[in-house]
mmCIF file of C-alpha atoms in Angstrom:
data_model
loop_
_atom_site.group_PDB
_atom_site.id
_atom_site.type_symbol
_atom_site.label_atom_id
_atom_site.label_comp_id
_atom_site.label_asym_id
_atom_site.label_seq_id
_atom_site.Cartn_x
_atom_site.Cartn_y
_atom_site.Cartn_z
ATOM 1 C CA MET F 1094 -43.544 53.521 -81.432
ATOM 2 C CA LYS F 1095 -39.978 51.614 -81.085
ATOM 3 C CA MET F 1096 -36.732 53.343 -82.528
ATOM 4 C CA THR F 1097 -34.495 51.335 -84.726
ATOM 5 C CA THR F 1098 -31.089 50.713 -83.143
ATOM 6 C CA GLN F 1099 -29.537 53.168 -85.932
ATOM 7 C CA VAL F 1100 -32.107 55.760 -85.433
ATOM 8 C CA ALA F 1101 -31.470 55.383 -81.400
ATOM 9 C CA PHE F 1102 -27.628 55.709 -81.823
ATOM 10 C CA LEU F 1103 -27.901 58.919 -83.922
ATOM 11 C CA PHE F 1104 -30.311 60.309 -81.264
ATOM 12 C CA LEU F 1105 -27.704 59.462 -78.324
ATOM 13 C CA CYS F 1106 -25.284 61.175 -80.333
ATOM 14 C CA LEU F 1107 -27.312 64.385 -81.240
ATOM 15 C CA GLN F 1108 -28.025 64.831 -77.645
ATOM 16 C CA GLY F 1109 -24.507 63.743 -76.527
ATOM 17 C CA LEU F 1110 -23.509 66.880 -78.787
ATOM 18 C CA GLN F 1111 -25.742 69.420 -77.332
ATOM 19 C CA SER F 1112 -24.171 68.637 -73.734
ATOM 20 C CA ALA F 1113 -20.768 68.215 -74.673
ATOM 21 C CA GLU F 1114 -17.427 69.941 -73.582
ATOM 22 C CA ILE F 1115 -14.276 71.102 -75.421
ATOM 23 C CA SER F 1116 -11.096 71.274 -73.390
ATOM 24 C CA THR F 1117 -7.395 70.669 -74.124
ATOM 25 C CA VAL F 1118 -5.727 67.111 -73.509
ATOM 26 C CA LEU F 1119 -2.249 68.515 -74.630
ATOM 27 C CA GLY F 1120 -0.399 71.686 -74.825
ATOM 28 C CA THR F 1121 -0.537 75.124 -72.505
ATOM 29 C CA GLY F 1122 -1.190 77.112 -75.554
ATOM 30 C CA GLU F 1123 2.386 78.601 -75.862
ATOM 31 C CA ALA F 1124 4.855 77.137 -78.540
ATOM 32 C CA GLY F 1125 7.833 75.368 -77.418
ATOM 33 C CA PHE F 1126 9.046 72.001 -76.529
ATOM 34 C CA SER F 1127 8.839 70.381 -73.052
ATOM 35 C CA GLY F 1128 6.813 68.761 -70.670
ATOM 36 C CA ASN F 1129 8.216 64.739 -71.174
ATOM 37 C CA GLY F 1130 7.361 62.786 -68.524
ATOM 38 C CA GLY F 1131 4.537 64.857 -66.796
ATOM 39 C CA PRO F 1132 0.923 65.951 -67.472
ATOM 40 C CA ALA F 1133 0.116 66.609 -70.743
ATOM 41 C CA THR F 1134 -1.756 69.512 -70.240
ATOM 42 C CA GLN F 1135 1.265 71.166 -68.624
ATOM 43 C CA ALA F 1136 3.498 70.130 -71.589
ATOM 44 C CA LYS F 1137 4.319 72.726 -74.495
ATOM 45 C CA ILE F 1138 4.102 71.413 -78.512
ATOM 46 C CA ARG F 1139 4.219 73.455 -81.642
ATOM 47 C CA GLY F 1140 1.830 73.253 -84.374
ATOM 48 C CA PRO F 1141 0.409 70.167 -84.000
ATOM 49 C CA PHE F 1142 -1.210 68.183 -86.871
ATOM 50 C CA GLY F 1143 -2.682 64.944 -87.304
ATOM 51 C CA VAL F 1144 -3.756 62.791 -83.942
ATOM 52 C CA VAL F 1145 -5.294 59.258 -83.564
ATOM 53 C CA ARG F 1146 -5.502 56.748 -80.932
ATOM 54 C CA GLY F 1147 -2.982 53.790 -81.229
ATOM 55 C CA PRO F 1148 -3.741 50.442 -80.609
ATOM 56 C CA ASN F 1149 -2.745 50.470 -76.978
ATOM 57 C CA GLY F 1150 -5.002 52.716 -75.949
ATOM 58 C CA CYS F 1151 -2.453 55.782 -76.252
ATOM 59 C CA LEU F 1152 -3.344 59.137 -78.181
ATOM 60 C CA TYR F 1153 -0.410 59.733 -80.657
ATOM 61 C CA VAL F 1154 0.132 63.248 -82.048
ATOM 62 C CA CYS F 1155 2.148 64.866 -85.019
ATOM 63 C CA ASP F 1156 3.967 67.550 -82.919
ATOM 64 C CA THR F 1157 4.611 68.809 -86.316
ATOM 65 C CA TYR F 1158 6.716 71.893 -85.794
ATOM 66 C CA ASN F 1159 8.910 70.432 -83.092
ATOM 67 C CA HIS F 1160 9.638 67.671 -85.705
ATOM 68 C CA CYS F 1161 8.771 64.817 -84.043
ATOM 69 C CA MET F 1162 6.028 62.683 -82.346
ATOM 70 C CA ARG F 1163 4.533 62.396 -79.026
ATOM 71 C CA LYS F 1164 2.488 59.824 -76.993
ATOM 72 C CA ILE F 1165 -0.115 60.706 -74.259
ATOM 73 C CA ASP F 1166 -0.780 57.517 -71.977
ATOM 74 C CA ALA F 1167 -3.932 56.798 -69.961
ATOM 75 C CA LYS F 1168 -2.570 58.806 -66.989
ATOM 76 C CA GLY F 1169 -2.458 61.500 -69.346
ATOM 77 C CA ILE F 1170 1.601 61.827 -69.396
ATOM 78 C CA VAL F 1171 3.207 62.985 -72.458
ATOM 79 C CA THR F 1172 6.497 61.326 -74.135
ATOM 80 C CA THR F 1173 8.474 61.535 -77.300
ATOM 81 C CA VAL F 1174 8.254 58.474 -79.217
ATOM 82 C CA ALA F 1175 10.321 59.778 -82.503
ATOM 83 C CA GLY F 1176 12.309 62.379 -83.494
ATOM 84 C CA LYS F 1177 14.486 64.535 -81.224
ATOM 85 C CA GLY F 1178 11.777 67.431 -80.373
ATOM 86 C CA GLY F 1179 13.010 70.893 -82.051
ATOM 87 C CA GLU F 1180 15.290 69.632 -84.564
ATOM 88 C CA LYS F 1181 14.563 68.921 -87.895
ATOM 89 C CA GLY F 1182 16.230 66.755 -90.480
ATOM 90 C CA TYR F 1183 16.243 63.382 -92.248
ATOM 91 C CA ALA F 1184 18.523 60.680 -90.405
ATOM 92 C CA GLY F 1185 18.420 57.916 -88.298
ATOM 93 C CA ASP F 1186 17.030 54.883 -90.236
ATOM 94 C CA GLY F 1187 17.972 51.317 -88.661
ATOM 95 C CA GLY F 1188 18.541 53.398 -85.081
ATOM 96 C CA LEU F 1189 15.777 54.241 -82.489
ATOM 97 C CA ALA F 1190 12.947 56.236 -83.578
ATOM 98 C CA THR F 1191 13.626 58.684 -80.713
ATOM 99 C CA GLU F 1192 17.508 59.008 -82.118
ATOM 100 C CA ALA F 1193 15.929 59.847 -85.475
ATOM 101 C CA LEU F 1194 15.860 63.342 -86.937
ATOM 102 C CA LEU F 1195 11.999 64.381 -88.587
ATOM 103 C CA ASN F 1196 11.097 66.976 -90.884
ATOM 104 C CA GLU F 1197 6.898 68.029 -90.534
ATOM 105 C CA PRO F 1198 5.075 64.914 -89.874
ATOM 106 C CA TYR F 1199 1.898 65.764 -90.392
ATOM 107 C CA GLU F 1200 -0.338 62.249 -90.405
ATOM 108 C CA VAL F 1201 -0.246 59.430 -88.043
ATOM 109 C CA ARG F 1202 -1.884 55.674 -88.617
ATOM 110 C CA PHE F 1203 -1.477 52.323 -87.302
ATOM 111 C CA ASP F 1204 -1.277 48.921 -89.171
ATOM 112 C CA GLN F 1205 -2.664 45.288 -87.935
ATOM 113 C CA ALA F 1206 0.390 44.446 -85.992
ATOM 114 C CA GLY F 1207 0.518 47.881 -84.368
ATOM 115 C CA ASN F 1208 3.622 49.509 -86.123
ATOM 116 C CA MET F 1209 3.250 53.297 -86.543
ATOM 117 C CA TYR F 1210 3.642 54.912 -89.725
ATOM 118 C CA PHE F 1211 3.769 58.836 -90.477
ATOM 119 C CA VAL F 1212 4.234 61.268 -93.244
ATOM 120 C CA GLU F 1213 6.705 63.940 -93.290
ATOM 121 C CA MET F 1214 5.701 66.375 -95.826
ATOM 122 C CA MET F 1215 9.100 68.391 -96.119
ATOM 123 C CA ASN F 1216 11.071 65.039 -96.267
ATOM 124 C CA HIS F 1217 8.590 63.777 -99.126
ATOM 125 C CA VAL F 1218 8.576 60.596 -97.491
ATOM 126 C CA ILE F 1219 6.532 57.917 -94.921
ATOM 127 C CA ARG F 1220 8.271 56.475 -92.209
ATOM 128 C CA LYS F 1221 7.529 53.519 -89.701
ATOM 129 C CA VAL F 1222 8.476 52.800 -86.230
ATOM 130 C CA ASP F 1223 8.375 48.935 -85.175
ATOM 131 C CA ALA F 1224 6.184 48.354 -82.536
ATOM 132 C CA LYS F 1225 8.428 45.422 -81.368
ATOM 133 C CA SER F 1226 11.994 47.199 -81.694
ATOM 134 C CA GLY F 1227 11.344 50.962 -81.580
ATOM 135 C CA LYS F 1228 13.468 51.555 -84.684
ATOM 136 C CA ILE F 1229 12.494 53.667 -87.567
ATOM 137 C CA SER F 1230 12.992 53.212 -91.088
ATOM 138 C CA THR F 1231 11.580 55.052 -94.369
ATOM 139 C CA ILE F 1232 8.887 52.595 -96.223
ATOM 140 C CA ALA F 1233 8.531 54.938 -98.923
ATOM 141 C CA GLY F 1234 9.851 57.799 -100.779
ATOM 142 C CA THR F 1235 13.734 59.284 -101.427
ATOM 143 C CA GLY F 1236 13.544 62.405 -99.348
ATOM 144 C CA GLU F 1237 13.454 64.268 -103.030
ATOM 145 C CA ARG F 1238 10.944 66.114 -104.210
ATOM 146 C CA GLY F 1239 9.179 64.878 -107.624
ATOM 147 C CA PHE F 1240 6.808 62.364 -109.006
ATOM 148 C CA SER F 1241 8.113 59.362 -110.080
ATOM 149 C CA GLY F 1242 8.047 55.296 -109.277
ATOM 150 C CA ASP F 1243 4.931 54.172 -110.345
ATOM 151 C CA GLY F 1244 5.221 50.216 -110.923
ATOM 152 C CA GLU F 1245 8.398 50.364 -108.949
ATOM 153 C CA SER F 1246 9.502 50.015 -105.060
ATOM 154 C CA ALA F 1247 7.764 52.448 -103.230
ATOM 155 C CA LYS F 1248 11.176 53.312 -101.615
ATOM 156 C CA GLN F 1249 12.558 54.637 -104.884
ATOM 157 C CA ALA F 1250 9.794 56.632 -105.597
ATOM 158 C CA LYS F 1251 9.270 60.649 -105.210
ATOM 159 C CA PHE F 1252 6.223 62.339 -103.871
ATOM 160 C CA ASN F 1253 5.674 66.156 -103.715
ATOM 161 C CA ARG F 1254 4.639 67.013 -100.149
ATOM 162 C CA PRO F 1255 2.699 64.113 -99.164
ATOM 163 C CA HIS F 1256 -0.264 64.781 -96.475
ATOM 164 C CA SER F 1257 -2.300 62.286 -95.559
ATOM 165 C CA ILE F 1258 -2.259 58.537 -95.138
ATOM 166 C CA GLN F 1259 -4.652 55.622 -94.291
ATOM 167 C CA PHE F 1260 -4.948 51.922 -94.577
ATOM 168 C CA GLU F 1261 -7.586 49.939 -96.396
ATOM 169 C CA PRO F 1262 -8.961 46.668 -95.385
ATOM 170 C CA LYS F 1263 -6.718 44.698 -97.437
ATOM 171 C CA GLY F 1264 -4.034 46.161 -95.370
ATOM 172 C CA ASP F 1265 -2.432 48.329 -98.529
ATOM 173 C CA LEU F 1266 -1.323 52.157 -97.863
ATOM 174 C CA PHE F 1267 -3.402 55.172 -99.524
ATOM 175 C CA VAL F 1268 -1.315 58.358 -99.604
ATOM 176 C CA CYS F 1269 -2.488 62.151 -100.692
ATOM 177 C CA ASP F 1270 0.613 63.110 -102.831
ATOM 178 C CA ILE F 1271 -1.069 66.515 -102.777
ATOM 179 C CA GLY F 1272 1.624 68.206 -104.879
ATOM 180 C CA ASN F 1273 0.861 65.913 -107.925
ATOM 181 C CA HIS F 1274 -2.679 65.970 -107.590
ATOM 182 C CA ARG F 1275 -2.930 62.287 -106.649
ATOM 183 C CA ILE F 1276 -3.511 59.496 -104.227
ATOM 184 C CA ARG F 1277 -0.931 56.627 -104.329
ATOM 185 C CA ARG F 1278 -1.490 53.113 -103.495
ATOM 186 C CA ILE F 1279 1.591 51.275 -102.066
ATOM 187 C CA ASP F 1280 1.156 47.270 -101.860
ATOM 188 C CA MET F 1281 2.370 46.744 -98.581
ATOM 189 C CA LYS F 1282 2.947 42.900 -99.517
ATOM 190 C CA THR F 1283 5.237 43.871 -102.543
ATOM 191 C CA GLY F 1284 6.224 47.332 -101.148
ATOM 192 C CA LYS F 1285 5.360 48.727 -104.949
ATOM 193 C CA ILE F 1286 3.773 51.939 -105.480
ATOM 194 C CA SER F 1287 1.200 53.102 -107.851
ATOM 195 C CA THR F 1288 -0.983 55.741 -108.691
ATOM 196 C CA PHE F 1289 -4.761 55.138 -107.388
ATOM 197 C CA SER F 1290 -6.401 58.446 -108.480
ATOM 198 C CA GLY F 1291 -5.536 61.468 -110.370
ATOM 199 C CA THR F 1292 -4.309 62.608 -113.431
ATOM 200 C CA GLY F 1293 -2.012 65.262 -111.907
ATOM 201 C CA LYS F 1294 -3.874 67.906 -113.375
ATOM 202 C CA LYS F 1295 -5.399 70.483 -111.019
ATOM 203 C CA GLU F 1296 -8.946 70.452 -112.161
ATOM 204 C CA GLN F 1297 -12.362 70.183 -110.836
ATOM 205 C CA THR F 1298 -13.281 66.491 -110.142
ATOM 206 C CA LYS F 1299 -16.110 64.953 -112.325
ATOM 207 C CA ASP F 1300 -18.939 63.808 -110.089
ATOM 208 C CA GLY F 1301 -19.421 59.895 -110.998
ATOM 209 C CA GLY F 1302 -16.289 59.544 -112.884
ATOM 210 C CA LYS F 1303 -13.988 56.488 -112.412
ATOM 211 C CA ILE F 1304 -11.495 56.715 -109.718
ATOM 212 C CA SER F 1305 -8.507 55.911 -112.088
ATOM 213 C CA GLU F 1306 -9.289 58.992 -114.574
ATOM 214 C CA VAL F 1307 -10.596 61.941 -112.741
ATOM 215 C CA ASP F 1308 -8.558 65.291 -111.878
ATOM 216 C CA LEU F 1309 -8.070 65.824 -108.235
ATOM 217 C CA ASN F 1310 -7.240 69.348 -107.014
ATOM 218 C CA GLY F 1311 -5.420 69.340 -103.944
ATOM 219 C CA PRO F 1312 -6.129 65.718 -102.398
ATOM 220 C CA ARG F 1313 -5.643 66.715 -98.770
ATOM 221 C CA ALA F 1314 -7.461 64.194 -95.967
ATOM 222 C CA ILE F 1315 -8.511 60.847 -96.642
ATOM 223 C CA ASP F 1316 -10.251 58.206 -94.413
ATOM 224 C CA VAL F 1317 -11.424 54.761 -95.166
ATOM 225 C CA MET F 1318 -14.041 52.485 -93.680
ATOM 226 C CA GLY F 1319 -14.601 49.146 -95.534
ATOM 227 C CA ASN F 1320 -14.936 49.854 -99.207
ATOM 228 C CA THR F 1321 -15.495 53.361 -99.110
ATOM 229 C CA MET F 1322 -12.847 56.297 -99.111
ATOM 230 C CA TRP F 1323 -13.867 59.905 -97.917
ATOM 231 C CA LEU F 1324 -11.707 62.238 -99.570
ATOM 232 C CA ALA F 1325 -11.168 66.367 -98.746
ATOM 233 C CA LEU F 1326 -10.071 68.679 -101.337
ATOM 234 C CA ARG F 1327 -7.873 71.551 -99.991
ATOM 235 C CA GLU F 1328 -7.825 73.903 -103.007
ATOM 236 C CA GLY F 1329 -10.893 72.007 -104.175
ATOM 237 C CA ASN F 1330 -12.706 72.712 -101.318
ATOM 238 C CA ALA F 1331 -15.384 69.819 -101.336
ATOM 239 C CA VAL F 1332 -15.406 66.552 -99.912
ATOM 240 C CA TYR F 1333 -16.091 63.384 -102.248
ATOM 241 C CA ARG F 1334 -16.872 59.828 -101.654
ATOM 242 C CA MET F 1335 -14.994 57.012 -103.604
ATOM 243 C CA GLU F 1336 -16.454 53.394 -103.654
ATOM 244 C CA LEU F 1337 -13.311 51.150 -103.724
ATOM 245 C CA ASP F 1338 -15.017 47.841 -105.136
ATOM 246 C CA LYS F 1339 -17.099 49.769 -107.875
ATOM 247 C CA GLY F 1340 -13.964 52.492 -108.909
ATOM 248 C CA THR F 1341 -16.597 55.451 -108.721
ATOM 249 C CA ILE F 1342 -16.358 59.200 -107.047
ATOM 250 C CA HIS F 1343 -19.183 60.888 -105.903
ATOM 251 C CA HIS F 1344 -19.601 64.466 -104.649
ATOM 252 C CA VAL F 1345 -20.895 65.082 -101.392
ATOM 253 C CA ALA F 1346 -20.008 68.215 -99.994
ATOM 254 C CA GLY F 1347 -18.474 71.775 -100.978
ATOM 255 C CA THR F 1348 -19.335 73.880 -104.208
ATOM 256 C CA GLY F 1349 -15.960 74.005 -104.836
ATOM 257 C CA LYS F 1350 -15.981 77.467 -103.893
ATOM 258 C CA LYS F 1351 -14.274 78.745 -100.381
ATOM 259 C CA GLY F 1352 -16.685 80.077 -97.914
ATOM 260 C CA PHE F 1353 -18.225 79.414 -94.743
ATOM 261 C CA THR F 1354 -21.690 79.205 -95.479
ATOM 262 C CA GLY F 1355 -24.701 76.380 -95.721
ATOM 263 C CA ASN F 1356 -24.549 75.361 -91.963
ATOM 264 C CA GLY F 1357 -27.635 73.332 -91.368
ATOM 265 C CA GLY F 1358 -28.788 73.139 -95.036
ATOM 266 C CA PRO F 1359 -27.597 70.787 -97.948
ATOM 267 C CA ALA F 1360 -24.077 69.783 -97.765
ATOM 268 C CA GLN F 1361 -23.465 70.168 -101.534
ATOM 269 C CA LYS F 1362 -24.478 73.549 -101.558
ATOM 270 C CA ALA F 1363 -22.156 74.720 -98.748
ATOM 271 C CA THR F 1364 -18.806 76.126 -99.017
ATOM 272 C CA LEU F 1365 -15.724 75.305 -97.007
ATOM 273 C CA SER F 1366 -12.601 76.686 -96.836
ATOM 274 C CA GLY F 1367 -9.527 74.407 -97.456
ATOM 275 C CA PRO F 1368 -10.417 71.578 -95.260
ATOM 276 C CA LYS F 1369 -7.227 69.645 -94.686
ATOM 277 C CA GLY F 1370 -8.595 66.882 -92.151
ATOM 278 C CA ILE F 1371 -11.196 64.083 -92.436
ATOM 279 C CA ALA F 1372 -12.419 61.671 -90.022
ATOM 280 C CA ILE F 1373 -15.344 58.902 -90.098
ATOM 281 C CA GLY F 1374 -17.126 59.153 -86.444
ATOM 282 C CA PRO F 1375 -18.689 55.639 -85.279
ATOM 283 C CA ASN F 1376 -22.119 56.643 -86.475
ATOM 284 C CA GLY F 1377 -20.872 57.086 -90.023
ATOM 285 C CA ASN F 1378 -20.834 60.460 -89.983
ATOM 286 C CA ILE F 1379 -18.282 62.310 -91.473
ATOM 287 C CA TYR F 1380 -16.099 65.147 -89.835
ATOM 288 C CA LEU F 1381 -14.060 67.918 -91.220
ATOM 289 C CA ALA F 1382 -10.990 70.178 -89.961
ATOM 290 C CA ASP F 1383 -12.028 73.047 -92.347
ATOM 291 C CA THR F 1384 -9.022 74.632 -91.649
ATOM 292 C CA GLU F 1385 -9.312 78.280 -92.875
ATOM 293 C CA SER F 1386 -12.931 78.763 -91.208
ATOM 294 C CA HIS F 1387 -10.910 77.764 -87.854
ATOM 295 C CA SER F 1388 -14.059 74.791 -87.547
ATOM 296 C CA VAL F 1389 -15.087 71.730 -86.711
ATOM 297 C CA ARG F 1390 -18.044 70.517 -89.225
ATOM 298 C CA MET F 1391 -20.065 67.454 -89.871
ATOM 299 C CA ILE F 1392 -21.585 65.789 -92.875
ATOM 300 C CA ASP F 1393 -25.002 63.987 -91.559
ATOM 301 C CA LEU F 1394 -25.430 61.046 -94.123
ATOM 302 C CA LYS F 1395 -28.799 60.649 -93.035
ATOM 303 C CA THR F 1396 -29.916 64.034 -93.785
ATOM 304 C CA SER F 1397 -27.027 64.949 -96.497
ATOM 305 C CA LYS F 1398 -26.694 68.306 -94.467
ATOM 306 C CA LEU F 1399 -23.785 69.921 -93.099
ATOM 307 C CA GLU F 1400 -23.554 70.650 -89.523
ATOM 308 C CA LEU F 1401 -21.554 73.030 -87.778
ATOM 309 C CA ILE F 1402 -19.990 71.342 -84.649
ATOM 310 C CA ALA F 1403 -17.243 73.710 -83.138
ATOM 311 C CA GLY F 1404 -16.131 77.233 -83.911
ATOM 312 C CA ASP F 1405 -17.759 80.387 -85.407
ATOM 313 C CA GLY F 1406 -15.417 80.719 -88.514
ATOM 314 C CA LYS F 1407 -13.315 83.266 -87.261
ATOM 315 C CA LYS F 1408 -10.149 82.384 -85.550
ATOM 316 C CA GLY F 1409 -8.499 82.600 -81.711
ATOM 317 C CA ASP F 1410 -8.132 80.405 -78.654
ATOM 318 C CA GLY F 1411 -11.360 79.658 -77.101
ATOM 319 C CA PRO F 1412 -13.137 79.777 -74.395
ATOM 320 C CA GLU F 1413 -13.132 76.197 -73.918
ATOM 321 C CA GLY F 1414 -16.114 74.930 -72.010
ATOM 322 C CA GLN F 1415 -19.919 73.760 -72.695
ATOM 323 C CA ASN F 1416 -20.344 76.498 -76.005
ATOM 324 C CA LEU F 1417 -18.535 74.580 -78.552
ATOM 325 C CA LYS F 1418 -19.269 77.361 -81.146
ATOM 326 C CA LYS F 1419 -18.084 80.301 -79.022
ATOM 327 C CA CYS F 1420 -14.858 78.143 -78.793
ATOM 328 C CA GLN F 1421 -12.745 79.736 -81.276
ATOM 329 C CA MET F 1422 -9.878 77.765 -83.117
ATOM 330 C CA ASP F 1423 -6.766 78.576 -85.054
ATOM 331 C CA ARG F 1424 -5.966 76.538 -88.395
ATOM 332 C CA LEU F 1425 -6.769 73.413 -87.237
ATOM 333 C CA HIS F 1426 -5.359 70.480 -88.998
ATOM 334 C CA GLY F 1427 -5.990 67.052 -87.857
ATOM 335 C CA ILE F 1428 -8.813 65.320 -86.659
ATOM 336 C CA PHE F 1429 -9.927 62.042 -85.321
ATOM 337 C CA VAL F 1430 -13.390 60.846 -83.926
ATOM 338 C CA ASP F 1431 -12.929 58.165 -81.230
ATOM 339 C CA LYS F 1432 -14.955 55.124 -80.362
ATOM 340 C CA ASP F 1433 -17.264 56.626 -78.098
ATOM 341 C CA GLY F 1434 -17.935 59.651 -80.257
ATOM 342 C CA SER F 1435 -15.042 61.910 -78.594
ATOM 343 C CA ILE F 1436 -13.586 64.044 -81.285
ATOM 344 C CA TYR F 1437 -9.801 64.924 -81.035
ATOM 345 C CA ILE F 1438 -8.526 68.272 -82.968
ATOM 346 C CA GLY F 1439 -4.907 69.224 -83.908
ATOM 347 C CA ASP F 1440 -5.223 72.690 -83.171
ATOM 348 C CA THR F 1441 -2.242 74.204 -84.721
ATOM 349 C CA ASN F 1442 -1.691 77.739 -84.385
ATOM 350 C CA THR F 1443 -3.164 77.404 -80.629
ATOM 351 C CA ASN F 1444 -0.640 74.883 -79.869
ATOM 352 C CA ARG F 1445 -3.525 72.478 -78.432
ATOM 353 C CA ILE F 1446 -4.877 69.230 -78.891
ATOM 354 C CA ARG F 1447 -8.399 69.979 -78.097
ATOM 355 C CA VAL F 1448 -11.063 67.110 -77.600
ATOM 356 C CA ILE F 1449 -14.880 67.591 -77.733
ATOM 357 C CA ARG F 1450 -16.508 65.008 -75.526
ATOM 358 C CA PRO F 1451 -20.035 63.927 -75.609
#
């Protein structure tokens, strides 16, 4: 009997995870700021969050508590590409990104032109580094915490601790405005901002409701593929699927209660523990940085089950190697799944970027 291409791919992915290995690609485990120009595994970082593969093939990391952005090239060499490293503030727009001051960059993305965008949670802004000039600018937020600006220029809008960003197929930018319990949308052609989802109320999200009318309890992390957005609610301890073309939202995982139960069973009946990172894998499955259970978990869309990928629910630091479920982590925030199925993790309190390679 012939397997379909999709089933065969899923089989290979499962086989890959069974023989996978977890290791460190950036950081020594000791908090600090060092190593530019040298091997990434010998460099020191401090509390990394977001991680993503750039269009040039390099890996980009939010070195959050060093208030800078770092890059790992194909040879494994690390450099700082934005911020001064260890010095926080809000300055430098119009100049080179490496001379700017940042304040806790949390997540990083790239547009189709190769420009880099990242959220600075404690500055309440989104900034851009031009791919050609290397200059930095603020594209959204005044730097003052609050809620305002819908219908006007995003540069004049106020956010309350923005955390996650992602582009949709048409090029507009979505922002998780967590303190305002909203997802906001920036029209990248006009520069105007609007509320895409969330009423501002910290209440349970209605399954099957309209995106524009539902309450969102701590919208923390998003990822988008095609006409579907995946949303992790940190305070809500749940994952929802948003159908952008239909304007509806659907419950996928988490009961709403905080916990670490249900691995191997129905995702909707499992408990999550403050998920702060979400990523779509090449096979369409959804990967979570389940922050407060210190684990990587996966929603299998074929079976609707929640699977434990790495970690044991307790915080720690390793051991690394082939037994993924024995490798303890400590409040991971960032997660990114590469085209080959490799899972990159911003393991915040161990001061490491880890990778699970199938």
